[in-house]
XYZ file of C-alpha atoms in Angstrom:
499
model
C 101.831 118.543 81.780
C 101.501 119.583 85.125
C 98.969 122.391 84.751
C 96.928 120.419 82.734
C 97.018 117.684 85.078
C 96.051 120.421 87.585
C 92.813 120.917 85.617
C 91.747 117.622 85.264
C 91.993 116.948 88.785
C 89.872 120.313 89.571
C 87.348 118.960 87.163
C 87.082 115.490 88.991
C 86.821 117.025 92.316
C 83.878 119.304 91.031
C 82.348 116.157 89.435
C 82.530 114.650 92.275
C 81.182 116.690 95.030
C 78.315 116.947 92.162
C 77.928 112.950 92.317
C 77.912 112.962 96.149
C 75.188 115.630 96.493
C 72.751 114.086 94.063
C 73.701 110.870 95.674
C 73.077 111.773 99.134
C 69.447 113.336 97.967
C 68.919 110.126 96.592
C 70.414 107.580 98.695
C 72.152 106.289 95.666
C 75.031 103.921 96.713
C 76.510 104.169 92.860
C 76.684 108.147 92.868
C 77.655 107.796 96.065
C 80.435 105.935 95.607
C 81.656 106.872 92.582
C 81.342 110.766 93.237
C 83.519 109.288 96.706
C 86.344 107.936 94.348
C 86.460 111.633 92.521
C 86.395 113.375 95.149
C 89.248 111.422 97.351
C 91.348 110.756 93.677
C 90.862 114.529 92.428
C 91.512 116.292 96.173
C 95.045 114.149 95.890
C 95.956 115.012 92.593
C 95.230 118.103 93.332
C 97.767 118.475 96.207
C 100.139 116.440 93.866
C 100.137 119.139 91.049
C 99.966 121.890 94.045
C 103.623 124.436 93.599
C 104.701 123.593 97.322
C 106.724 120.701 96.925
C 105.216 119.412 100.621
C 101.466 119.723 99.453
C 101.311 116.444 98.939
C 101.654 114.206 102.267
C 99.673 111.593 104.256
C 96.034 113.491 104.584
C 96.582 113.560 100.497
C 97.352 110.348 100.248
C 94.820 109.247 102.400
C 91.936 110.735 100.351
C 93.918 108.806 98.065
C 93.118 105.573 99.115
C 90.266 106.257 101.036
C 88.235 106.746 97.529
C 89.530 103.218 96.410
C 88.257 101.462 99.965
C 84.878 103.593 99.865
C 84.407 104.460 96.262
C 86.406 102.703 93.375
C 86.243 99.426 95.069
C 82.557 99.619 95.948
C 81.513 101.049 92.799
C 83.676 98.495 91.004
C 81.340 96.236 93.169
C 77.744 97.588 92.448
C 77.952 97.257 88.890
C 79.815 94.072 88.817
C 75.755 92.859 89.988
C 74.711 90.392 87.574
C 77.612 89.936 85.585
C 81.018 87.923 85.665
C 82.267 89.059 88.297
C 78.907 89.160 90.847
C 79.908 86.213 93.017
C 83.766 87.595 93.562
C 81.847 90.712 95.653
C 78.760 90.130 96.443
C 78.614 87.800 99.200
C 77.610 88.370 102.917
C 76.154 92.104 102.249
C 72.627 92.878 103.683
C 70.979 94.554 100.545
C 68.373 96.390 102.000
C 71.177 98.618 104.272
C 73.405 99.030 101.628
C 72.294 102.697 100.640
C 72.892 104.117 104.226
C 76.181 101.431 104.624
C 77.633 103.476 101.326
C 76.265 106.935 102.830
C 78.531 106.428 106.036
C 81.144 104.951 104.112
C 81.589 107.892 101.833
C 81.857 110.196 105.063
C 85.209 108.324 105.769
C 86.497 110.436 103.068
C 84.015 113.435 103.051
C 85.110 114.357 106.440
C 88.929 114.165 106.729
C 89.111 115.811 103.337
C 86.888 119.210 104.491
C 88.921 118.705 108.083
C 92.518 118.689 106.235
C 91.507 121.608 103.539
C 90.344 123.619 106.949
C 93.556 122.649 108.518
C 95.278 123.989 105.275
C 93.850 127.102 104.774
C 94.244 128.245 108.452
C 98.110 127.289 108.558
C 98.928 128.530 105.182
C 101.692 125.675 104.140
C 102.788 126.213 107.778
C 103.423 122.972 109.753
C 101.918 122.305 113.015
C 104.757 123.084 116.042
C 104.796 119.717 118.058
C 105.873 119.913 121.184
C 108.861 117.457 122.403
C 110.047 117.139 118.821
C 112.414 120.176 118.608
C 115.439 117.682 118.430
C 116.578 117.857 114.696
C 118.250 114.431 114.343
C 119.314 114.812 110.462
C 122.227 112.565 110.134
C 125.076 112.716 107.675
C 124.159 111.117 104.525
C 127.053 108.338 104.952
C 125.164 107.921 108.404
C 121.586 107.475 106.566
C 122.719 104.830 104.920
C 123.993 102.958 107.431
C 120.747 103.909 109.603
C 118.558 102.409 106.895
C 120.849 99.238 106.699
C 120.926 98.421 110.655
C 116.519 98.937 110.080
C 116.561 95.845 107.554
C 119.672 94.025 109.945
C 117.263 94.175 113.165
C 114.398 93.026 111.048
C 116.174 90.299 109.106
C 117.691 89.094 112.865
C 114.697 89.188 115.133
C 113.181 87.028 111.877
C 116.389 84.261 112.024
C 116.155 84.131 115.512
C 112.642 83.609 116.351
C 111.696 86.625 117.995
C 107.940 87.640 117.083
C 108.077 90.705 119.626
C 104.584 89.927 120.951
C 105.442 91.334 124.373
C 106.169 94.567 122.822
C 102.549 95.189 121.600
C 101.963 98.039 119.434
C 105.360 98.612 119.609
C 106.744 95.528 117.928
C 106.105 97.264 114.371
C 109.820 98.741 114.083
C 110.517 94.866 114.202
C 108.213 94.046 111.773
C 108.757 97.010 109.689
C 112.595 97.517 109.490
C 113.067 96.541 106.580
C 110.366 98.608 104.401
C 112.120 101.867 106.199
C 115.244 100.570 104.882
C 113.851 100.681 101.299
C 111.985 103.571 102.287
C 115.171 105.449 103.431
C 117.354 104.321 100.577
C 115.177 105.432 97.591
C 114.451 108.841 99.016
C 118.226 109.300 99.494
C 118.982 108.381 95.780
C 116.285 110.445 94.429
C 117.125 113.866 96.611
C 120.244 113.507 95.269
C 122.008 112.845 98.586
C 124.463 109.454 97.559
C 127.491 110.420 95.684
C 128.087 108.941 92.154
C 130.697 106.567 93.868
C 128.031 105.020 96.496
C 125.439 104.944 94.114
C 125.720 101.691 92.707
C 126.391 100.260 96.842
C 123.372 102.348 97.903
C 121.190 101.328 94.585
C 121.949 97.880 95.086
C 121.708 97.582 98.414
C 117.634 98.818 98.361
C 117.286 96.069 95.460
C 118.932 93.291 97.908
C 116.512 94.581 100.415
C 113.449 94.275 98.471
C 113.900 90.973 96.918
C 114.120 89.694 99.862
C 111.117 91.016 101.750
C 109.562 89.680 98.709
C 110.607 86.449 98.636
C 109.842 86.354 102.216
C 106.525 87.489 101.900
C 105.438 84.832 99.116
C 107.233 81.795 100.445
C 107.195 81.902 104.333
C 104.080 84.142 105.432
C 100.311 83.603 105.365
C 99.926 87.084 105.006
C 99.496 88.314 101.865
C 100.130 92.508 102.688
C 103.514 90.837 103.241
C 104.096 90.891 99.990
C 102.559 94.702 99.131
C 104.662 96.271 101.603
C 108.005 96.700 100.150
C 106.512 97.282 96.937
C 104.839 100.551 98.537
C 107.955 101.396 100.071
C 109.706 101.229 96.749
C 106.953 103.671 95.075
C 106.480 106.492 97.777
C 109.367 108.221 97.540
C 108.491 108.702 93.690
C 105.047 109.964 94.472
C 106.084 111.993 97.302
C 109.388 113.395 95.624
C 106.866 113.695 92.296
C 108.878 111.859 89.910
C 106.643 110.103 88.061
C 107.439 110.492 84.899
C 105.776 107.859 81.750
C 108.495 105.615 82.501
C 108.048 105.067 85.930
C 104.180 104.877 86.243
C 104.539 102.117 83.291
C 107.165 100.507 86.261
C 104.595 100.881 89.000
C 101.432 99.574 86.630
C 103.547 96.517 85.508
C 104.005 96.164 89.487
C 100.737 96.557 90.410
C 99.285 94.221 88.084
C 101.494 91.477 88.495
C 100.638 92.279 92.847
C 97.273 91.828 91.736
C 98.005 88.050 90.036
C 99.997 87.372 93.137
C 97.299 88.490 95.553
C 94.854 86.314 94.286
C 96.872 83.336 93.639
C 98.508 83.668 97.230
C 94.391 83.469 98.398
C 93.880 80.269 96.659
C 97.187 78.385 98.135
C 96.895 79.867 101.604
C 94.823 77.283 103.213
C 97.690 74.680 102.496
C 99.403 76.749 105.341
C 102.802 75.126 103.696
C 106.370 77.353 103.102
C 109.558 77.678 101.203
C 110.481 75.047 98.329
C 106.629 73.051 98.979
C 104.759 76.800 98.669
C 106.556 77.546 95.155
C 105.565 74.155 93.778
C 101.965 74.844 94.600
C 101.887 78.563 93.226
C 103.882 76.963 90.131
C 100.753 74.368 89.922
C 98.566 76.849 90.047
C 100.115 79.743 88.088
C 100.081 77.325 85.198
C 96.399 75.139 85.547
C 93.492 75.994 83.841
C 91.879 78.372 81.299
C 94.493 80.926 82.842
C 97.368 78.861 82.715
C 98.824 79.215 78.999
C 100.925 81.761 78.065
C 98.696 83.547 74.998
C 97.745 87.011 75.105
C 94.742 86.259 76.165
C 95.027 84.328 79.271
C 97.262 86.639 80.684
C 94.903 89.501 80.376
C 92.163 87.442 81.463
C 94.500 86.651 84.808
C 95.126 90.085 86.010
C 91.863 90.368 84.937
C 90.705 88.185 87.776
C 93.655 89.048 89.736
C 92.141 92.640 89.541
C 88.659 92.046 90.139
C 89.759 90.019 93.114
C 91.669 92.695 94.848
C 89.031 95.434 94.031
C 86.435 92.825 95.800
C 89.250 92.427 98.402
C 89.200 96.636 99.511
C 85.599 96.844 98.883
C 83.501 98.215 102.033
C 80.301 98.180 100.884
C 79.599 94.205 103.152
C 80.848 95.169 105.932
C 79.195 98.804 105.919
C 75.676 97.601 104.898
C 76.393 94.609 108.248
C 76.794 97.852 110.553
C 73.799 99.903 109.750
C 71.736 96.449 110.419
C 73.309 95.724 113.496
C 72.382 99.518 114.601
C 69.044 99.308 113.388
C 68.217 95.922 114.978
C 70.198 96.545 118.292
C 70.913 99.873 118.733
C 73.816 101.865 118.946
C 76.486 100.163 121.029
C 77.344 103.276 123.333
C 81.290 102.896 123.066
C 80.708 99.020 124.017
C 83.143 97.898 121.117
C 85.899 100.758 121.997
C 86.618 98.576 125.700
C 90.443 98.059 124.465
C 90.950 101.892 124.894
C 91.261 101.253 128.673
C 94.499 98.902 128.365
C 95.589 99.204 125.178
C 99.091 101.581 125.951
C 99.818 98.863 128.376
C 102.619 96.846 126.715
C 102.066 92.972 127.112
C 105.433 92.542 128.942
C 104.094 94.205 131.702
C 100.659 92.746 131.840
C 101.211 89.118 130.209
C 97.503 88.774 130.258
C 96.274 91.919 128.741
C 93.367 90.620 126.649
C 93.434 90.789 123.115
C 91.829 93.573 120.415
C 89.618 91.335 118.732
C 87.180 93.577 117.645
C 86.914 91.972 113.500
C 86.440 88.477 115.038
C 83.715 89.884 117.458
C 82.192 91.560 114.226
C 82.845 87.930 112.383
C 81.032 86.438 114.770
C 78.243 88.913 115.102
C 77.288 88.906 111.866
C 78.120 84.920 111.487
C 81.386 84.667 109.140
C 82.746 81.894 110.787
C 82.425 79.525 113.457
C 84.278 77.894 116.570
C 87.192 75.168 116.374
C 87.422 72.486 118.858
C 89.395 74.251 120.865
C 87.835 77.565 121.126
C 89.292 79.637 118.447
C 87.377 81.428 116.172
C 87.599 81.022 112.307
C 87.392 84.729 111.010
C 87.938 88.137 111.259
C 86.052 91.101 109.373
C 87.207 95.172 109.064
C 84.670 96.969 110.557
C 86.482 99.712 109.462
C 87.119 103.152 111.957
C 83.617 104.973 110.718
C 81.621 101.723 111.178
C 82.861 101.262 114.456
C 82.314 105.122 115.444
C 78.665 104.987 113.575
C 78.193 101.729 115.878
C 78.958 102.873 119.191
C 77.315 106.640 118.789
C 75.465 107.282 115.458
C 76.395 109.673 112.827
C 77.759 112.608 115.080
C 80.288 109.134 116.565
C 81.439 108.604 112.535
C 81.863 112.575 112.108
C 84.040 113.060 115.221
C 85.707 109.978 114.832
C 86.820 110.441 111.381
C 88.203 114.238 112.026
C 89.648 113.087 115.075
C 91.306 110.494 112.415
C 92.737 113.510 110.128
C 93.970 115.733 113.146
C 96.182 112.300 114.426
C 97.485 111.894 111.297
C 98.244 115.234 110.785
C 99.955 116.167 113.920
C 102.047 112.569 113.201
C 102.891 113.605 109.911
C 103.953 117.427 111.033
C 105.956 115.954 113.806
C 108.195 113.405 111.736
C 108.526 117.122 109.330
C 109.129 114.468 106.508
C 110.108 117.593 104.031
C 112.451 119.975 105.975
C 114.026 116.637 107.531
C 115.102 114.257 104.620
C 118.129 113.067 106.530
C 116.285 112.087 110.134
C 115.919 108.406 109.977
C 113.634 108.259 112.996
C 111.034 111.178 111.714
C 111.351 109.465 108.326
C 110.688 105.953 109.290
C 107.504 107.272 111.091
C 107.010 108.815 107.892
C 106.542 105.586 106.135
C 104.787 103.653 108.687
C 102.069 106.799 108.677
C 101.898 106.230 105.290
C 101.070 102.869 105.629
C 97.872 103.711 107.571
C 96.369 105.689 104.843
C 96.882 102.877 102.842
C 95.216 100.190 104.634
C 92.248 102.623 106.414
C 91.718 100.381 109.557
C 90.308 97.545 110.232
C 88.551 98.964 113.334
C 88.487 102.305 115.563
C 91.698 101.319 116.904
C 93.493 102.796 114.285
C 93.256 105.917 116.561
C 95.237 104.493 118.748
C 97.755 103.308 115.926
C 98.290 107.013 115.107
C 98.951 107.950 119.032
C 100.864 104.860 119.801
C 102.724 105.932 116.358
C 103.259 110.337 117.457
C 104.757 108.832 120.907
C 107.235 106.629 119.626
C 108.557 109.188 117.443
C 108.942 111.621 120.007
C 110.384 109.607 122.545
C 113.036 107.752 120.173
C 113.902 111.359 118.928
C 114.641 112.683 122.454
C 116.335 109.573 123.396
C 118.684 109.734 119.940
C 118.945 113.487 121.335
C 119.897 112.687 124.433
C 122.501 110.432 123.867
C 123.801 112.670 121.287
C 124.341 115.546 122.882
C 121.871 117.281 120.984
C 119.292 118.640 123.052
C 119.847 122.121 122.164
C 116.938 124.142 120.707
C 118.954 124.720 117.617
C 117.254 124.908 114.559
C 117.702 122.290 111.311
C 120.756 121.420 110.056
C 119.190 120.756 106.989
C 118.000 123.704 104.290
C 113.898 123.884 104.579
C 112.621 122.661 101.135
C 111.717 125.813 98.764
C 112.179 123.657 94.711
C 109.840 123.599 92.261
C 107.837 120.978 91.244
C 109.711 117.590 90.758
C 112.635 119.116 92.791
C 115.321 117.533 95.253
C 114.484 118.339 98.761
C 117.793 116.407 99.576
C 119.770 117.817 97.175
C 123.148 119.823 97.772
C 124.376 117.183 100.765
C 125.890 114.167 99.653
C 127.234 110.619 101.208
């Protein structure tokens, strides 16, 4: 199964550098994007079926995904024109810059894929040496557990109590994000094999306890709908990284993915009540159940997560905002680093300068390109992704996007080398960087800062892994305590240490 899958994937990849040649000569935005989908989609599977069991990581992934922002979702989008689902994506675009809008888009995948297969061939399955992360803070598997536990605890605390950690800044995501490590954490340690039999069922159950209630939390008591997407991800990476998707559990994660899709959409119809708990379940009861989609035949359900689908495709697509940014070059010029101002104060945490102004670089873009309008009191109704090679093409033209986006790869690369996610299963810290990495490639960026996300990302790591080391006693240059990975395909990297 594997070779073959192997093959395919080659096949797509040649496809779709084929698709992205003819559609550069041509300045077609439908070769363009879908020969962006292959390419991202095929370079992944490709690291996926690869014999190193670390082949695939976050520059994979984030081909990945990058070919459903840039090239699924837009494609999806451009021949949706003139059919049912035309008014769910076509909306605010500027048509005659959508050809150039898709050609920068697709470079948001073009160039950290040829930066990361560089990076690849010159290190030779090698990981990049970090500096300042030669602590190796694997802990007992017993210890994991508990780790992973006190993540969802301080996340489930600061919620009870309150706290939003605003003052924190950038750093406030180990708040918000506690609990998806937990999951995270737990999964990977049942799958590597790490839990004896006896714990199993505590360690099993306590990952389901955690993600039922993220869930719940994010449907009933946030206005945030990735609320909701989150701890599903962080129950299906482990699988994908760990490769054990077998028919069985890619049925699981379609099921889930669907019925995300059905919530996503829903969720966007019932947010503007801005209501919670026991009102917001009657509302997405009412509307689960009105209308054409509301019965319970076949067909109604298909024709829901057909909408719910369609929606969330419209939701990633690019193509808008993309075409918005080559007509704001073209009619203003290039901004000269104008919109990258936050770069000055942005490592300043808000505790120490109360005042620091706000990143509001998708509600300037909003504005610019008029999606939205002013409140009484000054606030601003909307916020649009410019996404990080819009706002590089913006500020400095085509070499800007280039740069930017292989600066982009290199960040996340050095990130994901330094939390040595394969040769480390049992470091909490590295691991919950891991994850929170992960969720980058995922959601692209909304803007250039995303650059800074990575940084702000590679520091805490290292400086909660010397701290940990410090108060540990473990300073020492040692090497790993645990075994470097060397399986097979599908194998444990965790396996032969046990809670």
């Amino acid at each position: 199964m594997i070779p073959l899958l192997r093959r395919v994937a080659f096949f797509a990849l040649l496809c779709g550098w084929f698709l992205l040649l003819g559609g550069y000569l041509f300045l077609d935005p439908v070769l363009l994007s879908l020969g962006t989908f292959l390419v991202g989609a095929g370079y992944a599977a490709r690291q996926y079926t690869h014999p190193d069991p670390g082949s695939f990581d976050a520059p994979a992934l984030y081909c990945l995904f990058a070919g459903f922002w840039f090239g699924l979702s837009n494609f999806a989008g451009y021949v949706s024109r003139d059919g049912r689902f035309e008014d769910v994506f076509w909306d605010w675009q500027s048509d005659d810059h959508i050809p150039l809008g898709q050609a920068l888009g697709s470079l948001a995948v073009v160039v950290p894929l040829a930066v990361d297969a560089v990076y690849r061939g010159l290190r030779r399955g090698r990981p990049l040496a970090v500096p300042g992360n030669r602590w190796d803070l694997s802990f007992a598997p017993a210890r994991a557990v508990a780790a992973a536990l006190l993540l969802a605890g301080a996340t489930w605390t600061f919620r009870l109590f309150g706290i939003d950690g605003d003052g924190l800044g950038t750093f406030q995501v180990f708040m918000l994000q506690g609990a998806n490590a937990a999951i995270f954490l737990l999964v990977l340690l049942l799958l590597d094999g790490s839990v004896e039999p006896r714990r199993r069922r505590f360690v099993l159950g306590s990952a389901a306890l955690i993600l039922l209630a993220e869930i719940y939390f994010g449907v009933f008591f946030s206005f945030m709908r990735e609320r909701t997407f989150w701890p599903l991800f962080s129950l299906g990476m482990p699988f994908l990284l760990r490769r054990r998707i077998d028919l069985r559990t890619g049925v699981a994660l379609a099921c889930a993915l669907a019925a995300f899709a059905v919530l996503f959409q829903v969720l966007g119809e019932t947010r503007g009540a801005r209501v919670t708990g026991g009102a917001k379940a009657d509302l997405l009861a009412r509307e689960l159940t009105s209308g054409e989609a509301g019965g319970r035949t076949a067909d109604s359900i298909i024709g829901r997560v057909e909408e719910g689908g369609a929606n969330l495709l419209a939701r990633t697509s690019t193509f808008n905002q993309l075409s918005q940014v080559v007509r704001l070059a073209e009619e203003d010029g290039f901004y000269g680093g104008e919109t990258l101002s936050y770069l000055a104060y942005v490592f300043i945490p808000r505790f120490v300068w109360p005042e620091k102004p706000l990143v509001v670089t998708g509600r300037w873009f909003a504005e610019k390109i008029g999606r939205g309008y002013y409140r009484t009191g000054g606030e601003f109704t909307n916020s649009v992704n410019i996404t990080p090679v819009g706002e590089f093409y913006l500020n400095f033209g085509w070499a800007g996007a280039v740069a930017g986006m292989a600066v982009l790869m290199l960040l996340l690369r050095v990130l994901w080398d330094a939390a040595r996610f394969v040769d480390r299963p049992l470091n909490p810290v590295g691991q919950s960087i891991a994850l929170l990495a992960l969720q980058v490639c995922v959601f692209t960026g909304s803007h250039a800062g995303v650059l800074v996300d990575l940084f702000t990302k590679l520091l805490m790591l290292l400086l909660a892994n010397g701290a940990l080391a410090l108060l540990a006693g473990r300073g020492s240059r040692g090497g790993s305590t645990v075994v470097p990975v060397s399986s097979p395909v599908g194998g444990s990297p965790g396996a032969g240490r046990t809670a």
